[in-house]
PDB file of C-alpha atoms and ligand atoms in Angstrom:
ATOM      1  CA  MET A   1      -9.859   6.910 -14.266  1.00 96.00           C
ATOM      2  CA  ILE A   2      -8.215   7.920 -10.995  1.00 98.00           C
ATOM      3  CA  ARG A   3      -4.681   9.190 -10.612  1.00 98.00           C
ATOM      4  CA  LEU A   4      -2.312   7.369  -8.268  1.00 99.00           C
ATOM      5  CA  GLY A   5       0.682   8.735  -6.450  1.00 98.00           C
ATOM      6  CA  VAL A   6       3.062   6.011  -5.269  1.00 99.00           C
ATOM      7  CA  LEU A   7       5.611   6.504  -2.494  1.00 98.00           C
ATOM      8  CA  ALA A   8       8.362   3.873  -2.406  1.00 98.00           C
ATOM      9  CA  SER A   9      11.721   3.569  -0.693  1.00 97.00           C
ATOM     10  CA  GLY A  10      12.903   0.237  -2.071  1.00 97.00           C
ATOM     11  CA  GLY A  11      12.919  -2.134  -5.011  1.00 97.00           C
ATOM     12  CA  GLY A  12       9.390  -1.306  -6.030  1.00 98.00           C
ATOM     13  CA  THR A  13       7.913  -4.698  -6.903  1.00 98.00           C
ATOM     14  CA  ASN A  14       4.546  -3.561  -5.538  1.00 98.00           C
ATOM     15  CA  LEU A  15       4.833  -0.403  -7.624  1.00 98.00           C
ATOM     16  CA  GLN A  16       5.480  -2.699 -10.593  1.00 98.00           C
ATOM     17  CA  ALA A  17       2.323  -4.696  -9.834  1.00 98.00           C
ATOM     18  CA  LEU A  18       0.336  -1.442  -9.826  1.00 98.00           C
ATOM     19  CA  LEU A  19       1.971  -0.232 -13.044  1.00 98.00           C
ATOM     20  CA  ASP A  20       1.222  -3.563 -14.736  1.00 98.00           C
ATOM     21  CA  ALA A  21      -2.405  -3.600 -13.562  1.00 98.00           C
ATOM     22  CA  CYS A  22      -2.947  -0.042 -14.816  1.00 98.00           C
ATOM     23  CA  ALA A  23      -1.311  -0.864 -18.163  1.00 98.00           C
ATOM     24  CA  ALA A  24      -3.469  -3.986 -18.511  1.00 98.00           C
ATOM     25  CA  ARG A  25      -6.560  -1.892 -17.638  1.00 97.00           C
ATOM     26  CA  SER A  26      -7.503  -4.343 -14.910  1.00 97.00           C
ATOM     27  CA  VAL A  27      -7.440  -1.309 -12.622  1.00 98.00           C
ATOM     28  CA  ASP A  28      -9.127   1.874 -13.779  1.00 98.00           C
ATOM     29  CA  ALA A  29      -6.241   4.094 -12.735  1.00 98.00           C
ATOM     30  CA  GLU A  30      -2.988   5.536 -13.925  1.00 98.00           C
ATOM     31  CA  VAL A  31       0.194   6.123 -11.969  1.00 98.00           C
ATOM     32  CA  ALA A  32       0.589   9.892 -12.163  1.00 98.00           C
ATOM     33  CA  LEU A  33       3.694  10.253 -10.002  1.00 98.00           C
ATOM     34  CA  VAL A  34       6.214   8.059  -8.176  1.00 98.00           C
ATOM     35  CA  ILE A  35       8.216   9.624  -5.370  1.00 98.00           C
ATOM     36  CA  SER A  36      11.098   8.009  -3.540  1.00 98.00           C
ATOM     37  CA  ASN A  37      13.049   9.331  -0.585  1.00 97.00           C
ATOM     38  CA  VAL A  38      15.973   7.026  -1.405  1.00 97.00           C
ATOM     39  CA  SER A  39      18.488   7.785  -4.117  1.00 96.00           C
ATOM     40  CA  GLY A  40      18.947   4.811  -6.447  1.00 96.00           C
ATOM     41  CA  ALA A  41      15.748   3.094  -5.286  1.00 97.00           C
ATOM     42  CA  GLY A  42      14.651   0.419  -7.744  1.00 98.00           C
ATOM     43  CA  ALA A  43      11.193   1.998  -7.718  1.00 98.00           C
ATOM     44  CA  LEU A  44      12.543   5.074  -9.522  1.00 98.00           C
ATOM     45  CA  ALA A  45      14.059   2.936 -12.273  1.00 98.00           C
ATOM     46  CA  ARG A  46      10.775   1.050 -12.660  1.00 98.00           C
ATOM     47  CA  ALA A  47       8.857   4.313 -13.009  1.00 98.00           C
ATOM     48  CA  GLU A  48      11.298   5.521 -15.625  1.00 98.00           C
ATOM     49  CA  ARG A  49      11.018   2.259 -17.570  1.00 98.00           C
ATOM     50  CA  ALA A  50       7.237   2.568 -17.517  1.00 98.00           C
ATOM     51  CA  GLY A  51       7.423   6.167 -18.727  1.00 98.00           C
ATOM     52  CA  VAL A  52       5.799   7.468 -15.564  1.00 98.00           C
ATOM     53  CA  PRO A  53       6.842  10.762 -13.933  1.00 98.00           C
ATOM     54  CA  SER A  54       9.067  10.209 -10.918  1.00 98.00           C
ATOM     55  CA  ARG A  55      10.902  12.290  -8.384  1.00 98.00           C
ATOM     56  CA  LEU A  56      13.640  11.746  -5.867  1.00 98.00           C
ATOM     57  CA  LEU A  57      12.883  13.757  -2.755  1.00 98.00           C
ATOM     58  CA  PRO A  58      15.665  13.022  -0.250  1.00 96.00           C
ATOM     59  CA  SER A  59      14.404  12.902   3.308  1.00 94.00           C
ATOM     60  CA  ARG A  60      17.644  12.681   5.243  1.00 93.00           C
ATOM     61  CA  GLY A  61      17.989  15.562   7.679  1.00 93.00           C
ATOM     62  CA  VAL A  62      14.661  17.113   6.696  1.00 95.00           C
ATOM     63  CA  GLU A  63      12.199  17.642   9.522  1.00 95.00           C
ATOM     64  CA  ARG A  64       9.157  15.385   9.086  1.00 95.00           C
ATOM     65  CA  ALA A  65       6.446  18.033   8.767  1.00 95.00           C
ATOM     66  CA  THR A  66       8.565  20.015   6.311  1.00 97.00           C
ATOM     67  CA  TYR A  67       9.242  16.923   4.238  1.00 97.00           C
ATOM     68  CA  ASP A  68       5.613  15.864   4.245  1.00 98.00           C
ATOM     69  CA  ALA A  69       4.535  19.337   3.124  1.00 98.00           C
ATOM     70  CA  GLN A  70       6.847  18.917   0.112  1.00 98.00           C
ATOM     71  CA  LEU A  71       5.278  15.546  -0.627  1.00 98.00           C
ATOM     72  CA  VAL A  72       1.770  17.001  -0.426  1.00 98.00           C
ATOM     73  CA  GLU A  73       2.698  19.817  -2.766  1.00 98.00           C
ATOM     74  CA  ALA A  74       4.140  17.443  -5.366  1.00 98.00           C
ATOM     75  CA  LEU A  75       1.213  15.021  -5.164  1.00 98.00           C
ATOM     76  CA  ARG A  76      -1.340  17.816  -5.375  1.00 98.00           C
ATOM     77  CA  ALA A  77       0.438  19.315  -8.365  1.00 98.00           C
ATOM     78  CA  ALA A  78       0.132  15.892 -10.024  1.00 98.00           C
ATOM     79  CA  ARG A  79      -3.617  15.893  -9.190  1.00 98.00           C
ATOM     80  CA  VAL A  80      -3.358  12.607  -7.324  1.00 98.00           C
ATOM     81  CA  ASP A  81      -6.614  11.004  -6.114  1.00 98.00           C
ATOM     82  CA  LEU A  82      -5.106   8.159  -4.084  1.00 98.00           C
ATOM     83  CA  VAL A  83      -1.667   7.781  -2.533  1.00 98.00           C
ATOM     84  CA  CYS A  84      -0.316   4.222  -2.432  1.00 99.00           C
ATOM     85  CA  LEU A  85       2.515   3.460  -0.053  1.00 98.00           C
ATOM     86  CA  ALA A  86       4.591   0.674  -1.558  1.00 98.00           C
ATOM     87  CA  GLY A  87       7.506  -0.109   0.699  1.00 97.00           C
ATOM     88  CA  TYR A  88       7.675   3.495   1.869  1.00 97.00           C
ATOM     89  CA  MET A  89       9.823   3.374   4.974  1.00 93.00           C
ATOM     90  CA  ARG A  90       8.747   6.561   6.745  1.00 94.00           C
ATOM     91  CA  LEU A  91       5.818   7.376   8.982  1.00 94.00           C
ATOM     92  CA  LEU A  92       3.499  10.062   7.684  1.00 97.00           C
ATOM     93  CA  SER A  93       2.721  13.116   9.792  1.00 97.00           C
ATOM     94  CA  PRO A  94      -0.693  14.746  10.312  1.00 97.00           C
ATOM     95  CA  VAL A  95       0.347  17.339   7.698  1.00 97.00           C
ATOM     96  CA  PHE A  96       0.201  14.590   5.099  1.00 98.00           C
ATOM     97  CA  LEU A  97      -2.696  12.543   6.468  1.00 98.00           C
ATOM     98  CA  ASP A  98      -4.940  15.595   6.836  1.00 98.00           C
ATOM     99  CA  ALA A  99      -4.209  16.597   3.253  1.00 98.00           C
ATOM    100  CA  PHE A 100      -5.255  13.143   1.987  1.00 98.00           C
ATOM    101  CA  GLY A 101      -8.066  12.341   4.406  1.00 97.00           C
ATOM    102  CA  PRO A 102     -11.577  11.405   3.271  1.00 97.00           C
ATOM    103  CA  ALA A 103     -12.977  13.693   0.582  1.00 96.00           C
ATOM    104  CA  ALA A 104     -16.240  14.284  -1.218  1.00 94.00           C
ATOM    105  CA  GLY A 105     -17.051  11.109  -3.110  1.00 92.00           C
ATOM    106  CA  THR A 106     -14.678   8.769  -1.250  1.00 97.00           C
ATOM    107  CA  ARG A 107     -17.431   7.483   1.071  1.00 97.00           C
ATOM    108  CA  GLY A 108     -15.420   7.943   4.222  1.00 97.00           C
ATOM    109  CA  CYS A 109     -12.267   6.408   2.751  1.00 98.00           C
ATOM    110  CA  PRO A 110      -9.012   8.163   3.493  1.00 98.00           C
ATOM    111  CA  ARG A 111      -6.937   8.691   0.361  1.00 98.00           C
ATOM    112  CA  VAL A 112      -3.798   6.883   1.538  1.00 98.00           C
ATOM    113  CA  MET A 113      -3.369   3.082   1.338  1.00 98.00           C
ATOM    114  CA  ASN A 114      -0.533   0.826   2.423  1.00 98.00           C
ATOM    115  CA  ILE A 115       0.455  -2.781   1.955  1.00 98.00           C
ATOM    116  CA  HIS A 116       1.937  -4.581   4.925  1.00 98.00           C
ATOM    117  CA  PRO A 117       3.607  -8.017   4.768  1.00 98.00           C
ATOM    118  CA  GLY A 118       1.744  -9.399   7.776  1.00 98.00           C
ATOM    119  CA  LEU A 119      -1.749 -10.277   8.911  1.00 98.00           C
ATOM    120  CA  LEU A 120      -2.619  -7.186  10.916  1.00 98.00           C
ATOM    121  CA  PRO A 121      -3.168  -6.522  13.726  1.00 98.00           C
ATOM    122  CA  ALA A 122      -0.446  -9.128  14.323  1.00 98.00           C
ATOM    123  CA  PHE A 123       3.134  -8.113  13.627  1.00 98.00           C
ATOM    124  CA  PRO A 124       2.902  -4.429  12.693  1.00 98.00           C
ATOM    125  CA  GLY A 125       5.987  -2.330  11.984  1.00 97.00           C
ATOM    126  CA  LEU A 126       9.287  -3.481  10.559  1.00 97.00           C
ATOM    127  CA  LYS A 127      10.257  -7.042   9.588  1.00 98.00           C
ATOM    128  CA  ALA A 128       6.773  -8.504   9.925  1.00 98.00           C
ATOM    129  CA  GLN A 129       7.868 -11.755   8.275  1.00 98.00           C
ATOM    130  CA  ALA A 130      10.696 -12.246  10.786  1.00 98.00           C
ATOM    131  CA  GLN A 131       8.347 -11.375  13.658  1.00 98.00           C
ATOM    132  CA  CYS A 132       5.921 -14.019  12.401  1.00 98.00           C
ATOM    133  CA  LEU A 133       8.588 -16.734  12.177  1.00 98.00           C
ATOM    134  CA  GLU A 134      10.027 -15.809  15.543  1.00 98.00           C
ATOM    135  CA  TYR A 135       6.581 -16.021  17.110  1.00 98.00           C
ATOM    136  CA  GLY A 136       5.938 -19.427  15.612  1.00 98.00           C
ATOM    137  CA  ALA A 137       2.683 -18.495  13.859  1.00 98.00           C
ATOM    138  CA  ARG A 138       1.447 -21.130  11.393  1.00 97.00           C
ATOM    139  CA  PHE A 139      -0.025 -18.689   8.899  1.00 98.00           C
ATOM    140  CA  ALA A 140       1.364 -15.454   7.530  1.00 98.00           C
ATOM    141  CA  GLY A 141       0.114 -13.097   4.838  1.00 98.00           C
ATOM    142  CA  CYS A 142      -0.387  -9.521   3.839  1.00 98.00           C
ATOM    143  CA  THR A 143      -2.810  -6.701   4.524  1.00 98.00           C
ATOM    144  CA  VAL A 144      -3.925  -3.713   2.474  1.00 98.00           C
ATOM    145  CA  HIS A 145      -5.155  -0.992   4.789  1.00 98.00           C
ATOM    146  CA  PHE A 146      -5.957   2.671   4.853  1.00 98.00           C
ATOM    147  CA  VAL A 147      -3.363   4.709   6.651  1.00 98.00           C
ATOM    148  CA  ASP A 148      -3.965   6.550   9.904  1.00 96.00           C
ATOM    149  CA  GLN A 149      -1.514   8.060  12.360  1.00 93.00           C
ATOM    150  CA  GLY A 150      -0.579   4.768  14.005  1.00 95.00           C
ATOM    151  CA  VAL A 151       1.902   2.190  12.774  1.00 96.00           C
ATOM    152  CA  ASP A 152      -0.115  -0.115  10.476  1.00 97.00           C
ATOM    153  CA  THR A 153      -3.314   0.510  12.454  1.00 97.00           C
ATOM    154  CA  GLY A 154      -5.720   1.919   9.846  1.00 98.00           C
ATOM    155  CA  PRO A 155      -8.939   0.231   8.633  1.00 98.00           C
ATOM    156  CA  ILE A 156      -8.284  -3.050   6.810  1.00 98.00           C
ATOM    157  CA  VAL A 157      -9.324  -3.287   3.146  1.00 98.00           C
ATOM    158  CA  ALA A 158      -8.198  -6.819   2.268  1.00 98.00           C
ATOM    159  CA  GLN A 159      -5.982  -9.637   3.459  1.00 98.00           C
ATOM    160  CA  ALA A 160      -4.440 -12.751   1.926  1.00 97.00           C
ATOM    161  CA  VAL A 161      -3.057 -15.694   3.866  1.00 97.00           C
ATOM    162  CA  VAL A 162      -0.118 -17.999   3.155  1.00 98.00           C
ATOM    163  CA  PRO A 163       1.132 -20.936   5.214  1.00 97.00           C
ATOM    164  CA  VAL A 164       4.383 -20.881   7.139  1.00 98.00           C
ATOM    165  CA  LEU A 165       6.234 -23.979   5.961  1.00 97.00           C
ATOM    166  CA  PRO A 166       8.729 -26.075   7.891  1.00 95.00           C
ATOM    167  CA  GLY A 167      12.187 -24.894   6.970  1.00 96.00           C
ATOM    168  CA  ASP A 168      11.072 -21.361   6.089  1.00 98.00           C
ATOM    169  CA  ASP A 169      13.502 -18.558   6.738  1.00 98.00           C
ATOM    170  CA  ASP A 170      12.836 -14.825   6.480  1.00 98.00           C
ATOM    171  CA  ALA A 171      13.600 -14.830   2.757  1.00 98.00           C
ATOM    172  CA  THR A 172      11.449 -17.797   1.718  1.00 98.00           C
ATOM    173  CA  LEU A 173       8.495 -16.598   3.766  1.00 98.00           C
ATOM    174  CA  ALA A 174       8.857 -13.018   2.480  1.00 98.00           C
ATOM    175  CA  ALA A 175       8.887 -14.278  -1.123  1.00 98.00           C
ATOM    176  CA  ARG A 176       5.698 -16.316  -0.585  1.00 98.00           C
ATOM    177  CA  ILE A 177       3.984 -13.290   0.967  1.00 98.00           C
ATOM    178  CA  LEU A 178       5.259 -10.921  -1.720  1.00 98.00           C
ATOM    179  CA  ALA A 179       3.601 -12.981  -4.471  1.00 98.00           C
ATOM    180  CA  GLU A 180       0.267 -12.431  -2.694  1.00 98.00           C
ATOM    181  CA  GLU A 181       1.012  -8.734  -2.187  1.00 98.00           C
ATOM    182  CA  HIS A 182       1.329  -8.332  -5.938  1.00 98.00           C
ATOM    183  CA  ARG A 183      -2.139  -9.832  -6.420  1.00 98.00           C
ATOM    184  CA  LEU A 184      -3.849  -8.127  -3.500  1.00 98.00           C
ATOM    185  CA  TYR A 185      -2.690  -4.516  -3.824  1.00 98.00           C
ATOM    186  CA  PRO A 186      -3.891  -3.903  -7.399  1.00 98.00           C
ATOM    187  CA  ARG A 187      -7.257  -5.469  -6.571  1.00 97.00           C
ATOM    188  CA  ALA A 188      -7.743  -3.226  -3.541  1.00 98.00           C
ATOM    189  CA  VAL A 189      -6.716  -0.156  -5.528  1.00 98.00           C
ATOM    190  CA  GLY A 190      -9.105  -1.243  -8.259  1.00 98.00           C
ATOM    191  CA  TRP A 191     -11.972  -1.331  -5.778  1.00 98.00           C
ATOM    192  CA  PHE A 192     -11.122   2.179  -4.621  1.00 98.00           C
ATOM    193  CA  ALA A 193     -10.914   3.365  -8.228  1.00 98.00           C
ATOM    194  CA  ALA A 194     -14.316   1.846  -8.955  1.00 97.00           C
ATOM    195  CA  GLY A 195     -15.868   3.584  -5.935  1.00 97.00           C
ATOM    196  CA  ARG A 196     -16.647   0.243  -4.299  1.00 97.00           C
ATOM    197  CA  LEU A 197     -15.051   0.970  -0.918  1.00 98.00           C
ATOM    198  CA  SER A 198     -16.640   2.730   2.025  1.00 98.00           C
ATOM    199  CA  VAL A 199     -15.477   3.094   5.612  1.00 98.00           C
ATOM    200  CA  GLU A 200     -17.623   3.120   8.722  1.00 96.00           C
ATOM    201  CA  GLY A 201     -15.629   3.317  11.926  1.00 95.00           C
ATOM    202  CA  ARG A 202     -12.914   0.711  11.537  1.00 96.00           C
ATOM    203  CA  ARG A 203     -14.803  -1.413   9.030  1.00 97.00           C
ATOM    204  CA  VAL A 204     -14.280  -1.236   5.300  1.00 98.00           C
ATOM    205  CA  ARG A 205     -17.097  -2.389   3.051  1.00 97.00           C
ATOM    206  CA  VAL A 206     -16.285  -3.743  -0.395  1.00 97.00           C
ATOM    207  CA  GLU A 207     -19.380  -3.451  -2.528  1.00 96.00           C
ATOM    208  CA  GLY A 208     -20.154  -6.661  -4.377  1.00 92.00           C
ATOM    209  CA  ALA A 209     -17.446  -8.719  -2.656  1.00 86.00           C
ATOM    210  CA  GLY A 210     -18.143 -12.407  -2.172  1.00 79.00           C
ATOM    211  CA  ALA A 211     -17.529 -14.461   0.943  1.00 73.00           C
ATOM    212  CA  PRO A 212     -13.887 -15.070   1.869  1.00 74.00           C
ATOM    213  CA  GLN A 213     -12.331 -18.161   0.358  1.00 71.00           C
ATOM    214  CA  ARG A 214      -8.907 -19.683  -0.149  1.00 66.00           C
ATOM    215  CA  GLY A 215      -7.370 -17.317   2.345  1.00 68.00           C
ATOM    216  CA  ILE A 216      -8.423 -14.163   0.524  1.00 69.00           C
ATOM    217  CA  SER A 217     -10.770 -11.841   2.361  1.00 73.00           C
ATOM    218  CA  ASN A 218     -12.722 -10.422  -0.594  1.00 70.00           C
ATOM    219  CA  PRO A 219     -12.414 -12.833  -3.505  1.00 67.00           C
ATOM    220  CA  THR A 220     -14.820 -11.353  -6.028  1.00 61.00           C
ATOM    221  CA  ASP A 221     -13.591  -8.755  -8.505  1.00 62.00           C
TER     222      ASP A 221
HETATM  223  C1  GRF B   1       6.758  -5.212   0.803  1.00 83.00           C
HETATM  224  O1  GRF B   1       6.920  -6.417   1.501  1.00 83.00           O
HETATM  225  C2  GRF B   1       5.687  -4.371   1.444  1.00 83.00           C
HETATM  226  O2  GRF B   1       4.662  -5.125   2.010  1.00 83.00           O
HETATM  227  C3  GRF B   1       6.442  -3.662   2.519  1.00 83.00           C
HETATM  228  O3  GRF B   1       7.684  -3.362   1.958  1.00 83.00           O
HETATM  229  C4  GRF B   1       7.983  -4.320   0.928  1.00 83.00           C
HETATM  230  C5  GRF B   1       8.235  -3.524  -0.313  1.00 83.00           C
HETATM  231  O4  GRF B   1       8.662  -4.309  -1.362  1.00 83.00           O
HETATM  232  N1  GRF B   1       5.691  -2.516   2.985  1.00 83.00           N
HETATM  233  P1  GRF B   1       8.750  -3.676  -2.817  1.00 83.00           P
HETATM  234  O5  GRF B   1       9.644  -2.440  -2.734  1.00 83.00           O
HETATM  235  O6  GRF B   1       7.365  -3.331  -3.264  1.00 83.00           O
HETATM  236  O7  GRF B   1       9.368  -4.739  -3.658  1.00 83.00           O
END
């Protein structure tokens, strides 16, 4: 069973999906530590409710490398194998990414994952759903990817697609995407936990995955 560290700045519904999947044993992992940089973040309350260790580590006014060194220390102390960003609204510095780069046994996989509410490489960065609507794209979705130093540029693990419907606004589209996020993120983490992921260059291989169907890139569990 691997140990997850989750970084979250907001409401934490993706954290909740991970907590639920771990509790249901559909993912062979446990959430060892939740850290938020935002006081009062819903994610902290969710961790507490689940009986999982959590920490508020305020980031305001703290220089990035200094802050990231504190994060690394806390995550290492919790013996975290994989860091999951779940609505974590800060970029990570090389201090952090070097500390959680590929390791023995991860088959080239970095040890930091993120979920993004857009079909990368389209619409990276903030407000992906609004960017998508503004652009007039007909499909939207979400992407689980490993994290590198760019903004949402790391190797893609899995994607799920949803339609953009007539009459959608930012909120309705975000809700449709979020439902897929909650399905996709635990599955991708489960693959990592099971040692099924490997990275070569930009391409992520999912061992035993079937052909894409119904808008999901790697349908087989
Ligand atoms: C999600 O849409 C996620 O894709 C993005 O931030 C949002 C976080 O939502 N990175 P929540 O805090 O998990 O509810």
